Coordinates of C-alpha atoms in Angstrom, one line a residue:
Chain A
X1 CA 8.5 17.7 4.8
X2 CA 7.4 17.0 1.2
X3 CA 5.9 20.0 -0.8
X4 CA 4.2 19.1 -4.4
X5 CA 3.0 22.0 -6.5
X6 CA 1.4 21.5 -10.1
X7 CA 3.5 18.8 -10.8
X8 CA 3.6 17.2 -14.4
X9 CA 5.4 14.6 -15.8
X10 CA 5.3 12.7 -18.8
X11 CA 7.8 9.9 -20.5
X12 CA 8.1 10.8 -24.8
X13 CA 4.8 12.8 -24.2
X14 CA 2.7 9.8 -22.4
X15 CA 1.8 11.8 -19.2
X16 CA 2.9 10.0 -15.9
X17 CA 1.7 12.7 -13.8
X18 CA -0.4 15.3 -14.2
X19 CA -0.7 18.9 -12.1
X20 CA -0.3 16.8 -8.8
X21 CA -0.2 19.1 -5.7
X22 CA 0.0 18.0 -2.3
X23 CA 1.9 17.9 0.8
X24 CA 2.9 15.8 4.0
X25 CA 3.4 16.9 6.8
X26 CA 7.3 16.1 9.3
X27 CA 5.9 13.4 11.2
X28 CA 3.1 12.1 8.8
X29 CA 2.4 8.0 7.9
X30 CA 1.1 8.7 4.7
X31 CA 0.5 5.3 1.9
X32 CA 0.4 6.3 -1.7
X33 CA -1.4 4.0 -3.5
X34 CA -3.2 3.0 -6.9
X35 CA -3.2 0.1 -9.5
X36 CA -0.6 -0.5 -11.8
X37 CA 0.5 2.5 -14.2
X38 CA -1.3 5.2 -11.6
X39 CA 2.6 6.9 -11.1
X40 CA 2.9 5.7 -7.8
X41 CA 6.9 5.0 -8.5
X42 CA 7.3 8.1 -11.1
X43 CA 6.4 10.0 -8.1
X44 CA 8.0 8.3 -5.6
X45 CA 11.4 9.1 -7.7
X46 CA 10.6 12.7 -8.6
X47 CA 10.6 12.8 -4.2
X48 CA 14.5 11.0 -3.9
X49 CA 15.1 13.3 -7.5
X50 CA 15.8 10.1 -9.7
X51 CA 13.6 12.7 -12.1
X52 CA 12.7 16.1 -12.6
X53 CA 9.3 17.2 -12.7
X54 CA 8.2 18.9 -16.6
X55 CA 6.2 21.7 -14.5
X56 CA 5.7 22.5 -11.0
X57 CA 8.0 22.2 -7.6
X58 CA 9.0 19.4 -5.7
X59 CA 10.1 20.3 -2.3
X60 CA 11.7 17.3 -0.3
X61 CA 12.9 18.4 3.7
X62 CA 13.8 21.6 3.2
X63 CA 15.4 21.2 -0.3
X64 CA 13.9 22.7 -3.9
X65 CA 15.1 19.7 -6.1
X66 CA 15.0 21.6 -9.3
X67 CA 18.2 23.5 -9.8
X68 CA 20.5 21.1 -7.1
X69 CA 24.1 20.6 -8.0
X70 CA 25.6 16.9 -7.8
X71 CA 26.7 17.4 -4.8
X72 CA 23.7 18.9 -3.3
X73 CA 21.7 15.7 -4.4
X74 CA 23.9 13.0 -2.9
X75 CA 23.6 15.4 0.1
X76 CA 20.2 15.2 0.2
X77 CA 19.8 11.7 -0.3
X78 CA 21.9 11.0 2.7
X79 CA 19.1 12.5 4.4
X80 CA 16.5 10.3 2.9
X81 CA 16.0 6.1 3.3
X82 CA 14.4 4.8 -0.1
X83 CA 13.2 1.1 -0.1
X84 CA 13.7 0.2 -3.9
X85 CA 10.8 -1.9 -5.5
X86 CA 13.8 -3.9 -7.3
X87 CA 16.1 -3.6 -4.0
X88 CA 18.8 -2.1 -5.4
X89 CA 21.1 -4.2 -3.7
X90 CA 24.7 -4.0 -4.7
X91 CA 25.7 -7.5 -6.4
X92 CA 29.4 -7.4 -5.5
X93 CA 28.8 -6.5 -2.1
X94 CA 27.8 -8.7 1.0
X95 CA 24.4 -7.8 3.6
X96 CA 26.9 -5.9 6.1
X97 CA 28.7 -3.9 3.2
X98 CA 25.3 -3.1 1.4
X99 CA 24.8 -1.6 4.9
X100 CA 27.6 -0.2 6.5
X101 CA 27.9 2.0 2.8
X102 CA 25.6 4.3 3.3
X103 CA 26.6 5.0 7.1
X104 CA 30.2 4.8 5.1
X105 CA 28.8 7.5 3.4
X106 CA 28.2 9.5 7.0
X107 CA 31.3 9.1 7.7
X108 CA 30.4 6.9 10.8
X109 CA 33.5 5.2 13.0
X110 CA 34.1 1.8 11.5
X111 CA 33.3 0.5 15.2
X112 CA 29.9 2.0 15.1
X113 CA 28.9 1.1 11.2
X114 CA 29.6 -2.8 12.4
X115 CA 27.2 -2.1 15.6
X116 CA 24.5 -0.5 14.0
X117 CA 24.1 -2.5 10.8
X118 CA 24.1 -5.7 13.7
X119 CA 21.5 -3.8 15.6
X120 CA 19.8 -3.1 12.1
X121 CA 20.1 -6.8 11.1
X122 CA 19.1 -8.1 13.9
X123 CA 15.6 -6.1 13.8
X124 CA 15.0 -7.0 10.3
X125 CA 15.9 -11.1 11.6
X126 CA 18.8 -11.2 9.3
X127 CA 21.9 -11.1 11.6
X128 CA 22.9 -14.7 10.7
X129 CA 23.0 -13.6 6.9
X130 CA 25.6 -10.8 6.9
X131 CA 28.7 -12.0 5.3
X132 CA 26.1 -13.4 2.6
X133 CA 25.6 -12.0 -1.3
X134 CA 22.3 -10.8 -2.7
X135 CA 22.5 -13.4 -5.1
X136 CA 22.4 -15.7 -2.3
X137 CA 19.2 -14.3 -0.5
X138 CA 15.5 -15.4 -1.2
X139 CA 13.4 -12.2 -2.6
X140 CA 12.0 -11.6 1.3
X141 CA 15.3 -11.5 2.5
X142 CA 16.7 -9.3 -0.3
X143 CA 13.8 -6.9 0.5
X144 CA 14.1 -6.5 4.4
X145 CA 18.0 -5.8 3.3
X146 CA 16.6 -2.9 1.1
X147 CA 14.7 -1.8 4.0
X148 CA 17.3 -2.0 6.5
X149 CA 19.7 -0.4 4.7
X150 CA 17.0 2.3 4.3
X151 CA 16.0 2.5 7.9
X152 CA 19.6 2.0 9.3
X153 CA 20.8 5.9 9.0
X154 CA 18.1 6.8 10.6
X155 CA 16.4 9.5 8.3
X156 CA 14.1 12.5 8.2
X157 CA 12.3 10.9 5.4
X158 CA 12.0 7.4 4.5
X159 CA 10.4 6.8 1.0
X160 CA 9.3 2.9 0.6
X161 CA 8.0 1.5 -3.4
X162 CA 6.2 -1.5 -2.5
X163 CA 8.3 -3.1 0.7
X164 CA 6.0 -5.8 1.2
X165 CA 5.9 -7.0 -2.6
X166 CA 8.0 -9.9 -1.3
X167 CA 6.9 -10.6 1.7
X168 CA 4.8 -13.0 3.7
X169 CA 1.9 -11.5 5.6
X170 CA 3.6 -12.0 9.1
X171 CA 6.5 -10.9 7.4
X172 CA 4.7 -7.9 5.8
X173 CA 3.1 -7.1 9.6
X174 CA 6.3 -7.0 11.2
X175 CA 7.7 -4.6 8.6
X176 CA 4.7 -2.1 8.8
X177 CA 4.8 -2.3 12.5
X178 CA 8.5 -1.6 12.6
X179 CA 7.8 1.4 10.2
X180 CA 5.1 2.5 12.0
X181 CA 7.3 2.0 15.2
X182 CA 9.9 4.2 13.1
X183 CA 7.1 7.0 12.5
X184 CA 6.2 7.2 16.4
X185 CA 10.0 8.5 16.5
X186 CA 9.4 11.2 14.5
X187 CA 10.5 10.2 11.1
X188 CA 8.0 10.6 8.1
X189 CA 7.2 7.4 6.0
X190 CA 5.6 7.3 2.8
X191 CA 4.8 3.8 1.7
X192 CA 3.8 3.0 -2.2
X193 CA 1.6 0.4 -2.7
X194 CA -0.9 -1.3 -4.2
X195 CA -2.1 -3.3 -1.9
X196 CA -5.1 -2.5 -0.5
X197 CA -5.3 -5.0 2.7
X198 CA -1.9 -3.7 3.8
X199 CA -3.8 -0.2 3.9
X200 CA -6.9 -1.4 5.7
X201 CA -4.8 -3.5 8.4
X202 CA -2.8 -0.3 9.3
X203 CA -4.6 2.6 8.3
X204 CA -3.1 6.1 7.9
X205 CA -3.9 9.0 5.8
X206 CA -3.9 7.6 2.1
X207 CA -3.2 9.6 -1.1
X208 CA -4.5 7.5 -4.2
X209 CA -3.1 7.9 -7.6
X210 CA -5.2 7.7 -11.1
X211 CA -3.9 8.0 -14.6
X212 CA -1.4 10.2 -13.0
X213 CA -3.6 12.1 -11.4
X214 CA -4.4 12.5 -7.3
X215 CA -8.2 11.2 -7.1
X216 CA -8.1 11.2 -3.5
X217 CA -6.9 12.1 0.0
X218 CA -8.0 10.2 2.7
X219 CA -8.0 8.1 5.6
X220 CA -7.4 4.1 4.9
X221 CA -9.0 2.7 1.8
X222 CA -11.4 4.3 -0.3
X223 CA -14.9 3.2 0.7
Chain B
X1 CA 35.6 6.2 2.9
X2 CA 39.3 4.9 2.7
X3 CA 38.4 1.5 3.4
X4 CA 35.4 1.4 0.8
X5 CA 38.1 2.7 -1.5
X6 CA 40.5 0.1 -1.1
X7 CA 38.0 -2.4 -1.2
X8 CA 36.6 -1.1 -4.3
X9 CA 40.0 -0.2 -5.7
X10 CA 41.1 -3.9 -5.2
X11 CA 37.5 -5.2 -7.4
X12 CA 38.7 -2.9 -9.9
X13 CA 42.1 -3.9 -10.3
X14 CA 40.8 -7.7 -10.2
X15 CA 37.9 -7.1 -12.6
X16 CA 40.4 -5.4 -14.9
X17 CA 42.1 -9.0 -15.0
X18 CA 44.7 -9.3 -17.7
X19 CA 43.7 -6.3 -19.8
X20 CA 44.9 -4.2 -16.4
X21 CA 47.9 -6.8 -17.0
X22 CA 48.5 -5.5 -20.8
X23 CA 48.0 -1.7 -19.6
X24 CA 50.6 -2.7 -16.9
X25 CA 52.9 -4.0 -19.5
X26 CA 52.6 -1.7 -21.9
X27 CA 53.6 1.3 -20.1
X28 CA 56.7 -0.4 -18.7
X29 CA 57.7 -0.9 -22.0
X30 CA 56.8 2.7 -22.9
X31 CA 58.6 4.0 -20.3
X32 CA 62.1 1.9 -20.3
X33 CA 62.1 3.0 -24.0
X34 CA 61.1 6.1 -23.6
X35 CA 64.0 6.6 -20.7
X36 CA 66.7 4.1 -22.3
X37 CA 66.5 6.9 -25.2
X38 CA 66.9 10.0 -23.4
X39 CA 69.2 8.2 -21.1
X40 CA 71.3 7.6 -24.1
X41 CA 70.7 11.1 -25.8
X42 CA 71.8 12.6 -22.4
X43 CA 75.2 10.2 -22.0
X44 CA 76.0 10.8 -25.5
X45 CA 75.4 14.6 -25.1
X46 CA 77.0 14.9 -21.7
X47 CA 80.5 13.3 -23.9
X48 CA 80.0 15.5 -26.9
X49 CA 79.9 18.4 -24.4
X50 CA 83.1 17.1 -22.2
X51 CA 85.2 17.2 -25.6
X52 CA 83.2 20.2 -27.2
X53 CA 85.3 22.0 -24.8
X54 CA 87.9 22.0 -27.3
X55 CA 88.5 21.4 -30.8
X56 CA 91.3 19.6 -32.6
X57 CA 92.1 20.4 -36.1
X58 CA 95.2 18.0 -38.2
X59 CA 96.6 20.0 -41.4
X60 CA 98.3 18.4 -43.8
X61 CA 101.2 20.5 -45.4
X62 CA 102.3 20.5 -48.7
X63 CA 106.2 20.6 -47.4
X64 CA 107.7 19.7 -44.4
X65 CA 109.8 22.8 -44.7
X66 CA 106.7 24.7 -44.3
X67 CA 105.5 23.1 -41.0
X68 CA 107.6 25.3 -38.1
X69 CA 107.0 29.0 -40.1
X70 CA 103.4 28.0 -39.9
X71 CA 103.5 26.8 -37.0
X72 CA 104.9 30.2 -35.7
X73 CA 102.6 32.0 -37.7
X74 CA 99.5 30.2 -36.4
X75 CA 100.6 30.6 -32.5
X76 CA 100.8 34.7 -33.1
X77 CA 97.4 34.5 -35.1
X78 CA 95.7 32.8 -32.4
X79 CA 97.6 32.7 -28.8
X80 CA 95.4 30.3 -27.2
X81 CA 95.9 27.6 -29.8
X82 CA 98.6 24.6 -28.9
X83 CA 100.3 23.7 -32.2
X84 CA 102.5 20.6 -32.5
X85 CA 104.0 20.2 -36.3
X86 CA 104.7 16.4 -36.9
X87 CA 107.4 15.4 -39.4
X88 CA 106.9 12.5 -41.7
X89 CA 109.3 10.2 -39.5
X90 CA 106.4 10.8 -36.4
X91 CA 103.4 11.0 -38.8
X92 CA 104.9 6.8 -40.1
X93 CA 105.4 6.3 -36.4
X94 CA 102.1 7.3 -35.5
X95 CA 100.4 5.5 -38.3
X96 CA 102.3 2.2 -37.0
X97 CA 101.6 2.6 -33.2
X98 CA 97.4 2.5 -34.7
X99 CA 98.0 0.0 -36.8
X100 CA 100.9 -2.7 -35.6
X101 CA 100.6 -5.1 -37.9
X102 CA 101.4 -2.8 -41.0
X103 CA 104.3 -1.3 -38.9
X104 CA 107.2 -3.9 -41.1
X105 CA 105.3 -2.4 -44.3
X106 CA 105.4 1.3 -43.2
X107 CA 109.1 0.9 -41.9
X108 CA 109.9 0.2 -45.6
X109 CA 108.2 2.9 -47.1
X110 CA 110.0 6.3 -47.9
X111 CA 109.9 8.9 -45.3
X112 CA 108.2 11.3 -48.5
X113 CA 105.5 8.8 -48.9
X114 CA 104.2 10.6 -45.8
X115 CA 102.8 14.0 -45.0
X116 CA 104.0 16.6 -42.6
X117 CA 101.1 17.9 -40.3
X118 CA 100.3 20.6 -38.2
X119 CA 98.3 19.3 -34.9
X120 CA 96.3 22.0 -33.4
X121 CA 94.1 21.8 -30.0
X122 CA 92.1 24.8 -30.0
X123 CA 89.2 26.4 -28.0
X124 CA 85.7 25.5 -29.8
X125 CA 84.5 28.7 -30.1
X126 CA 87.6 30.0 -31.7
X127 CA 87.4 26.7 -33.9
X128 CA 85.6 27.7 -36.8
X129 CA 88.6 31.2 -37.9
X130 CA 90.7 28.8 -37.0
X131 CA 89.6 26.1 -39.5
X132 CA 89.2 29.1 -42.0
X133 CA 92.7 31.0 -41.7
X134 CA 94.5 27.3 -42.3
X135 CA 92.3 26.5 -45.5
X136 CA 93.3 29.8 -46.8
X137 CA 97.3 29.3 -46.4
X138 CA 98.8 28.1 -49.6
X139 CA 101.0 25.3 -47.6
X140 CA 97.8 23.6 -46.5
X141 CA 96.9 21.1 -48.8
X142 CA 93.6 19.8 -46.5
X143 CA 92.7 20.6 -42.8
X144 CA 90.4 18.1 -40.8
X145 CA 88.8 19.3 -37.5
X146 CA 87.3 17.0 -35.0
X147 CA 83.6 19.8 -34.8
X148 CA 82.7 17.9 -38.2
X149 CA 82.4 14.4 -36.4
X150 CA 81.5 15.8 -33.2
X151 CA 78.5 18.2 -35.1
X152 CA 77.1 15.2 -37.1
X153 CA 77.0 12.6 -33.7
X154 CA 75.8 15.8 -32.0
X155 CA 73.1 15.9 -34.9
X156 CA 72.4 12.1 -34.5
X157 CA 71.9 12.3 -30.8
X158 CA 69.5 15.4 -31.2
X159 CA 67.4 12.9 -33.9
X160 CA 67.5 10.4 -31.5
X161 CA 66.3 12.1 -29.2
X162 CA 63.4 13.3 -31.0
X163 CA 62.6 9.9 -32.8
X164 CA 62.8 8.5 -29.0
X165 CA 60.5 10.6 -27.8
X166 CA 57.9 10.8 -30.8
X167 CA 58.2 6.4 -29.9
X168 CA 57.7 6.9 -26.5
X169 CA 54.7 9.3 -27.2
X170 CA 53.2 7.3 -29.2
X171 CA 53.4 4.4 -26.8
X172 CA 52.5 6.1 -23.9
X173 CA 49.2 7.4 -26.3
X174 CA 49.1 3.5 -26.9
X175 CA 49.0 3.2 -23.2
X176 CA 46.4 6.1 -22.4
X177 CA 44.0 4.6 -25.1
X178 CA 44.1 1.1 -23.0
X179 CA 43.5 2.8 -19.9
X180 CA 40.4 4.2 -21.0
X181 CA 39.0 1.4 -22.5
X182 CA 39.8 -0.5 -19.3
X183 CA 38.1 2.1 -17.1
X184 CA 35.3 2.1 -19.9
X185 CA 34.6 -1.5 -19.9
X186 CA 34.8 -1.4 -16.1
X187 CA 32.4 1.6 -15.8
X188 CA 29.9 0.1 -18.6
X189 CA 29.8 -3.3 -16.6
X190 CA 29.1 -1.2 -13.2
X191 CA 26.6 0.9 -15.0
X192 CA 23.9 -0.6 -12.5
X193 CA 25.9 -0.2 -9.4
X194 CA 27.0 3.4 -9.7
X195 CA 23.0 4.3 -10.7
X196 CA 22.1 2.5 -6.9
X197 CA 25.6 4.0 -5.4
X198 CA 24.1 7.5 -6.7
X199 CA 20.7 6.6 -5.0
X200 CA 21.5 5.9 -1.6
X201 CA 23.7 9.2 -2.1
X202 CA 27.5 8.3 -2.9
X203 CA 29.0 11.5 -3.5
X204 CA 30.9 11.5 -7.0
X205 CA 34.6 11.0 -5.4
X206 CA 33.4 8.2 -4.0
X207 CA 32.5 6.8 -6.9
X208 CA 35.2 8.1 -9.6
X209 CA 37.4 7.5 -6.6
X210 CA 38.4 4.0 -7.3
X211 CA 38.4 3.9 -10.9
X212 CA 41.0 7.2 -11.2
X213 CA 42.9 4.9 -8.5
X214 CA 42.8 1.9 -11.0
X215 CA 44.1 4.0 -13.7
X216 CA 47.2 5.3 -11.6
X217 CA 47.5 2.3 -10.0
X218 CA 48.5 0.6 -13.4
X219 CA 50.2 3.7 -14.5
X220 CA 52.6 3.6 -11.3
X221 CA 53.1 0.0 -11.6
X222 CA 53.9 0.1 -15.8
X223 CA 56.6 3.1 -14.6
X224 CA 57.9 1.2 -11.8
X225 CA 58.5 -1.9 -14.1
X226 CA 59.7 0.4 -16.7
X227 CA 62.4 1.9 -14.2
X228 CA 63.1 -1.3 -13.2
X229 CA 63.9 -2.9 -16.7
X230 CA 66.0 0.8 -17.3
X231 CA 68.2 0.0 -14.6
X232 CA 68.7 -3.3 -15.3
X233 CA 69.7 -2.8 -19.0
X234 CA 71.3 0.3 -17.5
X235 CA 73.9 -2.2 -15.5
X236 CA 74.1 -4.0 -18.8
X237 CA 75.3 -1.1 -20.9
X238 CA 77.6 -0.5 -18.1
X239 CA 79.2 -3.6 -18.5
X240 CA 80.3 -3.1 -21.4
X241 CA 81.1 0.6 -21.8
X242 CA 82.1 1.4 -18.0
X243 CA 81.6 5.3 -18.3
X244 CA 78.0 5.2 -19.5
X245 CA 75.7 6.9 -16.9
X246 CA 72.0 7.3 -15.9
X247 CA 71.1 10.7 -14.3
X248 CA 69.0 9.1 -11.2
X249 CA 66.0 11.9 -11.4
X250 CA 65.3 10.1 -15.0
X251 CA 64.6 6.8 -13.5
X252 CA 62.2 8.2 -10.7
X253 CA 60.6 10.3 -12.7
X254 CA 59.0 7.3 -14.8
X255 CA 56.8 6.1 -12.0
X256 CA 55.0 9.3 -11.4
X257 CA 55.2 9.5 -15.8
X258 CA 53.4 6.2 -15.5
X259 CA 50.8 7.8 -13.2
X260 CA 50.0 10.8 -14.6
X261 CA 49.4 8.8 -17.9
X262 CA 47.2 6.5 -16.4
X263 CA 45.3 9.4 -14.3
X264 CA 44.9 10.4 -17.8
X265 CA 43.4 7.6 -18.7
X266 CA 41.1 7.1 -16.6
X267 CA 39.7 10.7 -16.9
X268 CA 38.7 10.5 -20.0
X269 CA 37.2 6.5 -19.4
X270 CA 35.3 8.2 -16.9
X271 CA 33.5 10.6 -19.9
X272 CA 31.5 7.8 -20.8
X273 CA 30.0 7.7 -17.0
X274 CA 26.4 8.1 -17.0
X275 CA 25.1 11.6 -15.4
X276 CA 22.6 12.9 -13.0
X277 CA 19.3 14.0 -14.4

């Protein structure tokens, strides 16, 4: 599913990444973690092709993303559900329409974008808030939008930046167990984070970032 | 899609708020110009060409003795040509019949105080010989022919027309440059939303959709308004000169004018969208 060979990146010749190569597997719960600064999000958007790598291949379900036309990436990221770190939430937009886009997007029946972003709501608990603006949600709710507009498509690949930064541990639970509920379905989940407990309560197979380089690849935390 | 594009077509156009409204205005007021112009050009050429059909061409001749010889002379030169000679009793009487309230003055005046002429209707093309063989007989003093008027209003109209249509250029320019700095200012305050729209994979129709649809949508309504104030002054003008007339096409075409202009527009607004890595 994803395919990293010698990949390097670096922002006005500060090095972000350096000769990462990996890959995960269709299927795979993988967490990508590290402190602050590790790359953790540069690689994260190399993976949904925010960026292009300076050297090496990044292979994402199927697709080389060096090379795509425009058209080829909004393709592909119709295939893919990214939780944003900062939400990403469109401001002019209410819940529903933040949702129902990206199935607009699918072309999905009217009838069946208002069902699924219900269904979608309702998981995430926020069925009562769906006429309501970003502006008007508290950062929690603002992030389990972000995640259900990720998960609502139903994607090969979903690609999560820190989805529990806002959340409350029973809040943060529910989330993992709903993406690990995802993963048992078949779709692949790679969760950035930090947060070390989050690993240890659910562990999966871990990749941990240094400097921009990949230190380790393991099972849960790092002993 | 076509209900995400109304929706966003309908933010767009309220966002734009009253600089839409000057873009809206402006292009009416380029195109009811711009087509009150050519409307005229084309009246004023569509008469010039009804009466261009034929010439007329007054000779004033030295004697009146002279007037039925040349007369005679001028029908076997040129066939086609109608020639009426007027004496000086029917050159007073048609002086009076213009002028009425000279007629007591004229009455009193000797018959020699007025010129005989030769009145001659002739095909256009054959105008110009015509004119020529008449200067060059000794009993014409002067010969007058209508082409002169009829070439400089034809002359006028053709600098009208252009001077109309350099105006309306330049308006229409005027209204291209406010386009684009609508779609601009609209495009630089989205800046944030199209980067997430690009994220969660909009496709770029879907996102220049709306903002070429703002840009036509103010270019259609400017031509609309424009037609609409064309026809109304259109009436007007007809009021007071009953014959004057619009050619239909020109008052449709200035919607889809309108909308081309703002398409335009908001093409080259949409330069200054940010692209794809």
């Amino acid at each position: 599913m994803i395919l990293l060979e010698d990949v390097v990146k670096s922002y006005n010749g500060r090095p972000a990444l350096r000769g990462i190569t990996t890959s995960v597997e269709a299927g795979e719960f993988v967490f990508l973690t590290g402190a602050s600064g590790a790359g953790k999000s540069t690689l994260l958007r190399l993976l949904y092709r925010a960026e292009l790598p300076d050297q090496g291949r990044v292979r994402v379900a199927g697709s080389d993303l060096v090379g795509m036309s425009r058209h080829q990436v909004a393709l592909f990221r119709r295939r893919l559900g990214v939780v944003f770190q900062d939400f990403k939430l469109l401001r002019r937009r209410t819940v529903g329409e933040n949702i129902s886009f990206v199935l607009s997007l699918l072309n999905v029946s009217e009838r069946e974008q208002q069902r699924l972003v219900y269904l979608t709501l309702k998981q995430m608990g926020l069925q009562h808030r769906l006429g309501a603006y970003p502006d008007e949600l508290s950062g929690g709710e603002q992030q389990r939008v972000a995640v259900a507009r990720a998960l609502v498509c139903q994607p090969e690949l979903i690609l999560a930046d820190e989805p529990t930064g806002n959340l409350d541990p029973e809040r943060s639970h529910e989330l993992m167990e709903l993406l690990k509920q995802i993963n048992y379905q078949g779709t692949t989940v790679l969760v950035a984070t930090h947060d070390r407990s989050l690993i240890a309560s659910h562990p999966a197979r871990t990749l941990t970032l240094e400097r921009g380089r990949l230190v380790r690849d393991g099972w849960g935390v790092a002993p | 899609m076509n209900r995400h594009f109304a929706r966003e077509l309908r933010r767009q156009l309220r966002e734009s708020g009253a600089v839409g409204g000057v873009a809206i205005l402006l292009m009416a007021v380029a195109t009811s110009w711009g087509g009150a112009l050519l409307a005229a050009r084309q009246w004023l050429q569509g008469q010039l060409l009804a009466q261009g059909r034929e010439a007329s061409i007054v000779a004033v001749l030295a004697s009146p003795a002279e007037s039925e010889p040349l007369r005679q002379a001028l029908l076997a030169a040129f066939p086609q040509a109608a020639a009426t000679a007027l004496p000086p009793a029917a050159v007073r009487k048609q002086i009076a019949s213009w002028f009425p309230e000279v007629a007591t003055m004229l009455a009193g005046l000797p018959e020699t105080s007025f010129p005989a002429l030769l009145q001659v209707v002739v095909r256009t093309d054959d105008e110009p010989r015509l004119s020529a063989w008449l200067v060059a007989r000794p009993e014409v003093t002067v010969a007058q022919s209508s082409r002169i008027w009829q070439r400089q209003l034809g002359e006028f109209a053709s600098r009208l027309g252009w001077v109309g249509s350099a105006a309306a250029a330049v308006l229409l320019g005027g209204c291209l440059v406010v386009v684009l700095l609508v779609i601009r200012l609209l495009v630089l305050s989205h800046a944030d939303e199209i980067a997430i729209m690009r994220l969660i994979g909009a496709h770029e129709a879907a996102i220049r959709g709306p903002y070429l649809g703002c840009g036509v949508t103010f270019g259609l309504a400017g031509g609309a308004l424009g037609a609409v104030v064309l026809a109304a002054l259109v009436l007007l003008v007809q009021s007071l000169v009953p014959t004057f007339a619009l050619d239909p096409r020109l008052l449709l075409s200035l919607p889809p004018i309108g909308a081309a202009v703002g398409l335009a527009g908001a093409l080259l607004g949409l330069v200054s969208l940010p692209r794809e890595p």
